[in-house]
Amino acid sequence: SNEMASMLGAIFGFLSWPVSIAISWLYFAIQESSSTQATLGKRALGLRVTDRNGNRLTFARASGRHFARILSNLTLFLGYAMAGFTRNKQ
């Protein structure tokens, strides 16, 4: 019935949001804290993700950076704009 299909669609839509967040988080955190220190796109451009001292990120630090990126996106990219006004441009 249409009602059952509608309800299943709503449930799938509700559950797909946290699943997509988890997949995104794991992709970025695992890749950026790995020995390659980069996602596939960053590797293609010859970029590496490091801490302030040039060291590899821990999984926890890479996770924190990923969720901070999400927060910045939710605030209309305010975090990225703020980087232009800080002393270290970070």
PDB file of C-alpha atoms in Angstrom, residues 14-74:
ATOM      1  CA  PHE A  14      15.605   9.101   8.909  1.00  0.00           C
ATOM      2  CA  LEU A  15      18.164   6.304   9.228  1.00  0.00           C
ATOM      3  CA  SER A  16      20.238   7.235   6.179  1.00  0.00           C
ATOM      4  CA  TRP A  17      21.295  10.583   7.670  1.00  0.00           C
ATOM      5  CA  PRO A  18      23.280   9.171  10.635  1.00  0.00           C
ATOM      6  CA  VAL A  19      24.673   6.378   8.453  1.00  0.00           C
ATOM      7  CA  SER A  20      25.990   8.877   5.902  1.00  0.00           C
ATOM      8  CA  ILE A  21      27.533  10.991   8.688  1.00  0.00           C
ATOM      9  CA  ALA A  22      29.248   7.890  10.113  1.00  0.00           C
ATOM     10  CA  ILE A  23      30.595   6.850   6.704  1.00  0.00           C
ATOM     11  CA  SER A  24      31.901  10.355   6.025  1.00  0.00           C
ATOM     12  CA  TRP A  25      33.504  10.589   9.477  1.00  0.00           C
ATOM     13  CA  LEU A  26      35.215   7.211   9.184  1.00  0.00           C
ATOM     14  CA  TYR A  27      36.455   7.915   5.657  1.00  0.00           C
ATOM     15  CA  PHE A  28      38.069  11.232   6.564  1.00  0.00           C
ATOM     16  CA  ALA A  29      39.351  10.245  10.019  1.00  0.00           C
ATOM     17  CA  ILE A  30      40.837   6.924   8.915  1.00  0.00           C
ATOM     18  CA  GLN A  31      42.427   8.343   5.757  1.00  0.00           C
ATOM     19  CA  GLU A  32      43.855  11.490   7.364  1.00  0.00           C
ATOM     20  CA  SER A  33      45.270   9.599  10.364  1.00  0.00           C
ATOM     21  CA  SER A  34      46.717   6.810   8.206  1.00  0.00           C
ATOM     22  CA  SER A  35      50.338   6.549   7.095  1.00  0.00           C
ATOM     23  CA  THR A  36      49.413   8.346   3.842  1.00  0.00           C
ATOM     24  CA  GLN A  37      47.973  11.269   5.868  1.00  0.00           C
ATOM     25  CA  ALA A  38      45.470  12.133   3.158  1.00  0.00           C
ATOM     26  CA  THR A  39      42.177  11.282   1.515  1.00  0.00           C
ATOM     27  CA  LEU A  40      42.246  10.057  -2.077  1.00  0.00           C
ATOM     28  CA  GLY A  41      41.693  13.574  -3.439  1.00  0.00           C
ATOM     29  CA  LYS A  42      44.425  15.081  -1.280  1.00  0.00           C
ATOM     30  CA  ARG A  43      46.820  12.307  -2.350  1.00  0.00           C
ATOM     31  CA  ALA A  44      46.050  13.045  -6.000  1.00  0.00           C
ATOM     32  CA  LEU A  45      47.100  16.660  -5.367  1.00  0.00           C
ATOM     33  CA  GLY A  46      50.186  15.696  -3.369  1.00  0.00           C
ATOM     34  CA  LEU A  47      48.812  17.090  -0.083  1.00  0.00           C
ATOM     35  CA  ARG A  48      49.238  15.687   3.434  1.00  0.00           C
ATOM     36  CA  VAL A  49      47.322  16.486   6.621  1.00  0.00           C
ATOM     37  CA  THR A  50      49.554  17.196   9.630  1.00  0.00           C
ATOM     38  CA  ASP A  51      49.427  18.768  13.056  1.00  0.00           C
ATOM     39  CA  ARG A  52      51.222  22.045  13.784  1.00  0.00           C
ATOM     40  CA  ASN A  53      54.550  20.241  14.082  1.00  0.00           C
ATOM     41  CA  GLY A  54      54.194  18.359  10.816  1.00  0.00           C
ATOM     42  CA  ASN A  55      53.333  15.068  12.524  1.00  0.00           C
ATOM     43  CA  ARG A  56      50.636  12.606  11.529  1.00  0.00           C
ATOM     44  CA  LEU A  57      47.232  13.180  13.133  1.00  0.00           C
ATOM     45  CA  THR A  58      45.818  10.712  15.624  1.00  0.00           C
ATOM     46  CA  PHE A  59      42.442   9.180  14.822  1.00  0.00           C
ATOM     47  CA  ALA A  60      40.909  11.254  17.640  1.00  0.00           C
ATOM     48  CA  ARG A  61      42.372  14.510  16.283  1.00  0.00           C
ATOM     49  CA  ALA A  62      41.272  13.674  12.733  1.00  0.00           C
ATOM     50  CA  SER A  63      37.784  12.908  14.093  1.00  0.00           C
ATOM     51  CA  GLY A  64      37.641  16.216  15.955  1.00  0.00           C
ATOM     52  CA  ARG A  65      38.700  18.104  12.844  1.00  0.00           C
ATOM     53  CA  HIS A  66      36.014  16.350  10.790  1.00  0.00           C
ATOM     54  CA  PHE A  67      33.228  17.306  13.196  1.00  0.00           C
ATOM     55  CA  ALA A  68      34.589  20.851  13.486  1.00  0.00           C
ATOM     56  CA  ARG A  69      34.362  21.025   9.677  1.00  0.00           C
ATOM     57  CA  ILE A  70      30.702  19.980   9.869  1.00  0.00           C
ATOM     58  CA  LEU A  71      30.039  22.615  12.549  1.00  0.00           C
ATOM     59  CA  SER A  72      31.702  25.282  10.422  1.00  0.00           C
ATOM     60  CA  ASN A  73      29.557  24.283   7.450  1.00  0.00           C
ATOM     61  CA  LEU A  74      26.406  24.518   9.573  1.00  0.00           C
TER      62      LEU A  74
END
